PDB file of C-alpha atoms in Angstrom:
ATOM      1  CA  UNK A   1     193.514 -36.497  30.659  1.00  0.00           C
ATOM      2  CA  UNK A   2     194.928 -33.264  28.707  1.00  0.00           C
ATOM      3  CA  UNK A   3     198.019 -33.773  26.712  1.00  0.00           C
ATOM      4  CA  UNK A   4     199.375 -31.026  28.596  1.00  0.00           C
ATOM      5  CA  UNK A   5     198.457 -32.980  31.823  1.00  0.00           C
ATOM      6  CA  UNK A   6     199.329 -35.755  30.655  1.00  0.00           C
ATOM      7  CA  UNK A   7     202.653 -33.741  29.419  1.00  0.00           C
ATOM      8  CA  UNK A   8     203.467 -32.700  32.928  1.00  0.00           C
ATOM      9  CA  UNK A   9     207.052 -34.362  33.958  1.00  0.00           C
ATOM     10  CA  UNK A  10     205.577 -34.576  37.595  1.00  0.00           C
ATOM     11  CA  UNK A  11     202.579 -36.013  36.846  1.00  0.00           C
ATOM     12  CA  UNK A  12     202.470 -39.543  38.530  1.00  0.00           C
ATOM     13  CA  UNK A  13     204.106 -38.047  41.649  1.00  0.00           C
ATOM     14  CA  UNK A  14     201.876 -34.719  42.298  1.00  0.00           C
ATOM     15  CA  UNK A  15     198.966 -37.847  42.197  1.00  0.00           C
ATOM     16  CA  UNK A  16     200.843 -39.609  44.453  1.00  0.00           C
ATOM     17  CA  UNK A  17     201.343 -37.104  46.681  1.00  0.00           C
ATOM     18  CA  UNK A  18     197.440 -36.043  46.615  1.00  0.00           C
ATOM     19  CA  UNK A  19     196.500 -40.037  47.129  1.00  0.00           C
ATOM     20  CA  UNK A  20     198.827 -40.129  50.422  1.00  0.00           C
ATOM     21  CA  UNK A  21     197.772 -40.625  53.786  1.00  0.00           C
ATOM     22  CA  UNK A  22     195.644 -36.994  54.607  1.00  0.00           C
ATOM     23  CA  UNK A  23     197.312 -35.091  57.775  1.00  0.00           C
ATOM     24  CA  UNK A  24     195.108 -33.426  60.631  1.00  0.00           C
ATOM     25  CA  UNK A  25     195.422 -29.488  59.587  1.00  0.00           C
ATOM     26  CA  UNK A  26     197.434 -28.235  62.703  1.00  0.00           C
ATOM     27  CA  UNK A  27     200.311 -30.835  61.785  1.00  0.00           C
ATOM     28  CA  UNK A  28     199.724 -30.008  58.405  1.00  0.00           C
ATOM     29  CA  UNK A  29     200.135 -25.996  58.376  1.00  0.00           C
ATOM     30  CA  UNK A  30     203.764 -26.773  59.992  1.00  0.00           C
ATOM     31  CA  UNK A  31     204.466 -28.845  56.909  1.00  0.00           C
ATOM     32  CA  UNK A  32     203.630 -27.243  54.171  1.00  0.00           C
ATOM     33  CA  UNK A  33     205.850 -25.921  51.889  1.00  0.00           C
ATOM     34  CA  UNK A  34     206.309 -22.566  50.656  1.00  0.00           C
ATOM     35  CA  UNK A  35     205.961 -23.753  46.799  1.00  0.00           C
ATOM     36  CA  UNK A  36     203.430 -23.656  44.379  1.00  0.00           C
ATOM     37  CA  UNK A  37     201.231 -26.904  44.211  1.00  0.00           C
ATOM     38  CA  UNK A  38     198.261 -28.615  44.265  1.00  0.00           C
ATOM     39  CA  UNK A  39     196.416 -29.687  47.608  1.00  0.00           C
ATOM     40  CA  UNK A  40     193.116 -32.321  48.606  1.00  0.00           C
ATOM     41  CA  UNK A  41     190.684 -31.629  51.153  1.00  0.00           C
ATOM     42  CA  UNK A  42     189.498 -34.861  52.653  1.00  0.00           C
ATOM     43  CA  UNK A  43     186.507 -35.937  55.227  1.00  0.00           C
ATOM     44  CA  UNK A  44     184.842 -38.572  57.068  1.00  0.00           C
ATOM     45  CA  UNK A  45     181.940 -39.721  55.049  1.00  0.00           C
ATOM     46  CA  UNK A  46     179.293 -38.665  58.396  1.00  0.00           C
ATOM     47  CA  UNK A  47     181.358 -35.416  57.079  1.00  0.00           C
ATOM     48  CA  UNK A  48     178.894 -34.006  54.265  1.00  0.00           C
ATOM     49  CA  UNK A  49     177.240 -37.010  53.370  1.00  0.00           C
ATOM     50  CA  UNK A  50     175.095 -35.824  50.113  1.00  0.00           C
ATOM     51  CA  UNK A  51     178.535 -35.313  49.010  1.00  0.00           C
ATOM     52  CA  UNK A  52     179.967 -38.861  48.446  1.00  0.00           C
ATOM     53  CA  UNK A  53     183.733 -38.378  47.068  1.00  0.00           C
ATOM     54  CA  UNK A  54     186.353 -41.041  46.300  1.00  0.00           C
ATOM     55  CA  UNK A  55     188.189 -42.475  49.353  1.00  0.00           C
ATOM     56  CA  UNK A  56     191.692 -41.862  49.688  1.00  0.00           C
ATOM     57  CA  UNK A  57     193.273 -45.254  48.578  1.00  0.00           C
ATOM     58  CA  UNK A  58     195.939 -45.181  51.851  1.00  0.00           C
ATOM     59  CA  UNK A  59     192.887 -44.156  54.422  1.00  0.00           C
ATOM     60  CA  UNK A  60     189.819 -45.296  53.277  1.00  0.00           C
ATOM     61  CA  UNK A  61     188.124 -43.893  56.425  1.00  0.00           C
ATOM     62  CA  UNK A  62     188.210 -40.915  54.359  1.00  0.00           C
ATOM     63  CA  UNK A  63     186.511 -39.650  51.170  1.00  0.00           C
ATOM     64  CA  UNK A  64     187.791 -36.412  48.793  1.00  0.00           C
ATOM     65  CA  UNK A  65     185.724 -33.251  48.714  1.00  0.00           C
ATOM     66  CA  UNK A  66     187.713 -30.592  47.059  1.00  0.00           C
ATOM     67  CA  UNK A  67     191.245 -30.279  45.061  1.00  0.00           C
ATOM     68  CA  UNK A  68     192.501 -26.578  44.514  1.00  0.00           C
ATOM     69  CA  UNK A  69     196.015 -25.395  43.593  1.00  0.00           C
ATOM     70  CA  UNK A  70     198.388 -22.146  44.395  1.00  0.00           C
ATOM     71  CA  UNK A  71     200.965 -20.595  42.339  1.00  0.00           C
ATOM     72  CA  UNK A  72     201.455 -18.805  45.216  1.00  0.00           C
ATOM     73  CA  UNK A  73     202.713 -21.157  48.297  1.00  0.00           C
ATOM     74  CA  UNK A  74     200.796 -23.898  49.914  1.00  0.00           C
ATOM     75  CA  UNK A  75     201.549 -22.688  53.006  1.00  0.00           C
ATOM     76  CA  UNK A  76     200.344 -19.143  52.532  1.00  0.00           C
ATOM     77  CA  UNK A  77     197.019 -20.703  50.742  1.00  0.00           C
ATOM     78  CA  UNK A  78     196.199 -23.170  53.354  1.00  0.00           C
ATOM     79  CA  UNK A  79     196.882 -21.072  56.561  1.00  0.00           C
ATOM     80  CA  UNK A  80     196.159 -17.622  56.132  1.00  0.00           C
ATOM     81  CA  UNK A  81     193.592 -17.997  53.122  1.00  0.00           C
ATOM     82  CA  UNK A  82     191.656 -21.256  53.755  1.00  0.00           C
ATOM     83  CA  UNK A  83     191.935 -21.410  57.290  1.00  0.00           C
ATOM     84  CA  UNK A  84     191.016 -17.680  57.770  1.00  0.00           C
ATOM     85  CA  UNK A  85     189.273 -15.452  55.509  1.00  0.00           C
ATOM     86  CA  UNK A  86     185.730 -16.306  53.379  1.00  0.00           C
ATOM     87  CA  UNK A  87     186.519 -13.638  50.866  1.00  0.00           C
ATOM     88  CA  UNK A  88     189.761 -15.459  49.472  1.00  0.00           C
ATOM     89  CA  UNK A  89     188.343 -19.316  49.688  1.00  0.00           C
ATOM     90  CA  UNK A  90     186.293 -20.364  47.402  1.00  0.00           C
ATOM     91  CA  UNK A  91     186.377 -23.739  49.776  1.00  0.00           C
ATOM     92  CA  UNK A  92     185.551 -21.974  52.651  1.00  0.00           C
ATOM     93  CA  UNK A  93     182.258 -19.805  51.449  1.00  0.00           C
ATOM     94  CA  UNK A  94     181.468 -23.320  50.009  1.00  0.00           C
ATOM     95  CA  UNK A  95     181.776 -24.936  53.878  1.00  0.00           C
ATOM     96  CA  UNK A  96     179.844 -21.872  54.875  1.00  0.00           C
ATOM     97  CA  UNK A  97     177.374 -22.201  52.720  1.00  0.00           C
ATOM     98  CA  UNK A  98     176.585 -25.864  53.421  1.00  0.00           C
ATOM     99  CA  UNK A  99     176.730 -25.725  57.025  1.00  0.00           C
ATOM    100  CA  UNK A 100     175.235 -21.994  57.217  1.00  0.00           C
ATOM    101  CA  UNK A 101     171.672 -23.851  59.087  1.00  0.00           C
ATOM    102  CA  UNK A 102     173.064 -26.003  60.625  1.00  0.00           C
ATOM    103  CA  UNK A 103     176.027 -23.877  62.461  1.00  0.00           C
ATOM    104  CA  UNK A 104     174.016 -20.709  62.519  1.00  0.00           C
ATOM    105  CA  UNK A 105     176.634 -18.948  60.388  1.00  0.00           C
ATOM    106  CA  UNK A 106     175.591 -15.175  59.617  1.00  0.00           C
ATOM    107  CA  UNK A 107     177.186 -12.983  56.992  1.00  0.00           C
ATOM    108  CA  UNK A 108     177.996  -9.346  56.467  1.00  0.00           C
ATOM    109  CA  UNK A 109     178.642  -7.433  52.929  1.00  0.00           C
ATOM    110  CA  UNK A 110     182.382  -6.449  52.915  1.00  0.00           C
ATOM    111  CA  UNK A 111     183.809  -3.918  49.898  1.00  0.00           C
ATOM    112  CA  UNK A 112     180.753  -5.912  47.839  1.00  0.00           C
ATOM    113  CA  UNK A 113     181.900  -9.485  49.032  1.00  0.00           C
ATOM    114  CA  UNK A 114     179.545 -11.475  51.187  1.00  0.00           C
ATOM    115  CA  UNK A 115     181.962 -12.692  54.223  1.00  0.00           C
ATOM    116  CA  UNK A 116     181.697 -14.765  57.400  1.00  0.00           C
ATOM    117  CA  UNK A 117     181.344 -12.373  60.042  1.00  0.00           C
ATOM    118  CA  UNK A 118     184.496 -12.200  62.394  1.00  0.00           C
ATOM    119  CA  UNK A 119     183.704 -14.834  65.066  1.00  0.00           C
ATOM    120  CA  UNK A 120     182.051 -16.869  62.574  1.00  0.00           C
ATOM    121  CA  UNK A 121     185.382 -17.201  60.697  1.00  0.00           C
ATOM    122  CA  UNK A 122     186.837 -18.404  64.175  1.00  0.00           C
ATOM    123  CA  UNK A 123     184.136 -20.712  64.261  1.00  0.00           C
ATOM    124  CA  UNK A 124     184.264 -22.128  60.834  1.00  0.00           C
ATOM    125  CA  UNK A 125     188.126 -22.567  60.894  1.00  0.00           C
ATOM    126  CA  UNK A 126     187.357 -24.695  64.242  1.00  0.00           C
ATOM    127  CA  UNK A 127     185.201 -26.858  62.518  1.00  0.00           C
ATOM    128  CA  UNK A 128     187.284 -27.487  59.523  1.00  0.00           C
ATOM    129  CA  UNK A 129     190.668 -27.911  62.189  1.00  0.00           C
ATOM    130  CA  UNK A 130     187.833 -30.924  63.847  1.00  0.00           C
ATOM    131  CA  UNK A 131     186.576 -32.814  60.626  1.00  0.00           C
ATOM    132  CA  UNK A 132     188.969 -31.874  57.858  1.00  0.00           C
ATOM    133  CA  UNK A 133     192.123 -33.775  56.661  1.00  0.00           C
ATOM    134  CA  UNK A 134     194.649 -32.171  53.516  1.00  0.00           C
ATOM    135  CA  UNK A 135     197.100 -33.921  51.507  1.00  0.00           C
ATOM    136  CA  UNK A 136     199.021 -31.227  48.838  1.00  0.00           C
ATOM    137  CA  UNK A 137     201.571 -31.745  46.738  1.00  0.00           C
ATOM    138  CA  UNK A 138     204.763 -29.160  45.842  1.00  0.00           C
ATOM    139  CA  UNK A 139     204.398 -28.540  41.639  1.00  0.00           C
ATOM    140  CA  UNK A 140     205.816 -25.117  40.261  1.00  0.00           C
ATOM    141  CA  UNK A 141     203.334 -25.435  37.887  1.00  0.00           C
ATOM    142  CA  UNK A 142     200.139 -26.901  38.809  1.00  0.00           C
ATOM    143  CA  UNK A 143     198.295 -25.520  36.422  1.00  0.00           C
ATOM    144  CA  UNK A 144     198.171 -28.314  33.710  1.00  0.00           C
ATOM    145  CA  UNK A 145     197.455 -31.021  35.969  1.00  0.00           C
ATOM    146  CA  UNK A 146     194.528 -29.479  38.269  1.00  0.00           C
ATOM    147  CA  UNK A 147     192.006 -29.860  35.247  1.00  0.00           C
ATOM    148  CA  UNK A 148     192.285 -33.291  34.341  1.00  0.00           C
ATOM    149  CA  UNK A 149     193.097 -34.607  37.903  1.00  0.00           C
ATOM    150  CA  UNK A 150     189.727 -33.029  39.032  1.00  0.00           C
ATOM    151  CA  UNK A 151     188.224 -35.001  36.091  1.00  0.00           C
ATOM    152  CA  UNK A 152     189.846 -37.867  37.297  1.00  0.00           C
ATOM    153  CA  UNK A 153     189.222 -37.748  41.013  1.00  0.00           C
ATOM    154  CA  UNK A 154     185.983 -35.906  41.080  1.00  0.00           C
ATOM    155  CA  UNK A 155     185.795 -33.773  44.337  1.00  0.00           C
ATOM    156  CA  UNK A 156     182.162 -33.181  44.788  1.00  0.00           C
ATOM    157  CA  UNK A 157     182.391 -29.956  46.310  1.00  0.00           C
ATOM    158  CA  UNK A 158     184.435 -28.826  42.904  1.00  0.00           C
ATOM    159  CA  UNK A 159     182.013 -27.186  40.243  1.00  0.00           C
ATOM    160  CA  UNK A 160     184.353 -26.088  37.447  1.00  0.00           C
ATOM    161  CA  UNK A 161     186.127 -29.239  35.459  1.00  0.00           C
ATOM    162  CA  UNK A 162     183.994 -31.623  37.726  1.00  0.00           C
ATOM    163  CA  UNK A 163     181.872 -34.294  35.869  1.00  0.00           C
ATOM    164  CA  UNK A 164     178.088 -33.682  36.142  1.00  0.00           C
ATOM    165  CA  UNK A 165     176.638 -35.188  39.251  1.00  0.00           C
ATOM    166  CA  UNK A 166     173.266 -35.024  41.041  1.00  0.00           C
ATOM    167  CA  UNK A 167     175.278 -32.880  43.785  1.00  0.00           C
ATOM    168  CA  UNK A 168     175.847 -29.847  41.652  1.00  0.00           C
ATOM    169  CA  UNK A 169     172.140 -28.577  41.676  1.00  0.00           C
ATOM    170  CA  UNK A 170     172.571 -28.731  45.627  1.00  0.00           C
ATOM    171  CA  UNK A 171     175.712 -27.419  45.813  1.00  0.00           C
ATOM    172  CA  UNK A 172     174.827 -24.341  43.266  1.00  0.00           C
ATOM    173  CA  UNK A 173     171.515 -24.079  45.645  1.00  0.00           C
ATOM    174  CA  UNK A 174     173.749 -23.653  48.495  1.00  0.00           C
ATOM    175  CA  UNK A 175     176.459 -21.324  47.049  1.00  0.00           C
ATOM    176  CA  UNK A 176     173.582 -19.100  45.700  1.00  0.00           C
ATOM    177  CA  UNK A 177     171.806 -18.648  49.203  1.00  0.00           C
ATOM    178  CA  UNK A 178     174.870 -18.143  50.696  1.00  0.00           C
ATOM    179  CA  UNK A 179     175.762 -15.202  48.375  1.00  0.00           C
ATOM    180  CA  UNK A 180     171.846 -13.591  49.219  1.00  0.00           C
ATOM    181  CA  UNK A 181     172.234 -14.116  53.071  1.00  0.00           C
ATOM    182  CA  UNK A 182     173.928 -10.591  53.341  1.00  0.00           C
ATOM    183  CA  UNK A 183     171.073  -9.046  51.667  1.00  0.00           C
ATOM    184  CA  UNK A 184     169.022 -10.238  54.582  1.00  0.00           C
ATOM    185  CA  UNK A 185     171.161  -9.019  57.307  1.00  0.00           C
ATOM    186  CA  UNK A 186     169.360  -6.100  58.886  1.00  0.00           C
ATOM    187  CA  UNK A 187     166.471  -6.537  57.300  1.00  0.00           C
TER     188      UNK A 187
END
């Protein structure tokens, strides 16, 4: 851990907070605050199973896949960027990108960003509502902590700060085809 992690007066309970039970996402929009923080994605393991994460200590039914922060709001991050729109989630082009055969997904090129087409957003915000859990945690500055608690907790579906792991080759794979699908649109 960082000294300036390990610095952070909030430390222990922004971990906490992340290692608590994870909430179904409709419950969980209606929760979250509008603060700056740091928030968990979690899934079952059937959920993206070449991407084994840690369970969550209080449901172990459940395995990590991705911690992100806001210095934003939670609430603005998780509803109306994560749970909507391709273009601002790094999370959700990731989804995309892993599911894109199996969920038929198609693309468009938008102002030079490769995006979800419209009712493929719908559908891709459906399937994270059916096999996605979040935990978050209220820090005004989450900054110094996200580093070293990805280090720590190693989501698999996190590239940067994440400890090497067989995954990343796949993951890159996917992320890169994912980024050339628009090219192929019309073609």
């Amino acid at each position: 851990m960082s000294a300036a992690a390990a610095s952070h007066p909030g430390l222990r309970e922004v971990k906490q907070d992340l290692l608590s039970t994870p909430v179904l996402l409709g419950p969980a929009v209606t929760c979250l605050p509008n603060k700056p923080g740091l928030y968990a994605w979690w899934a079952k393991p059937e959920v993206l199973p070449e991407f084994p994460g840690m369970p969550n200590p209080m449901d172990p039914h459940v395995r990590l896949l991705y911690l992100g922060i806001t210095t934003r709001t939670l609430r603005v991050r998780i509803a109306r960027e994560h749970l909507r729109l391709s273009r601002r989630s790094t999370l959700r082009r990731t989804l995309a990108a892993l599911l894109m055969a199996h969920e038929s997904y198609r693309t468009e090129l938008v102002k030079g960003h490769v995006v979800l087409t419209s009712a493929d957003e719908e559908r891709l915000t459906a399937w994270m509502q059916a096999h996605l859990r979040l935990t978050w945690a209220a820090d005004d500055d989450p900054a110094p902590t996200e580093k070293a608690l990805i280090a720590e907790l190693g989501p698999p579906l996190n590239l940067t700060d994440a400890s090497p792991a067989a995954h990343r080759e796949l993951l890159k794979s996917a992320r890169s085809a994912y980024r050339a699908s628009a090219d192929s649109v019309g073609k």
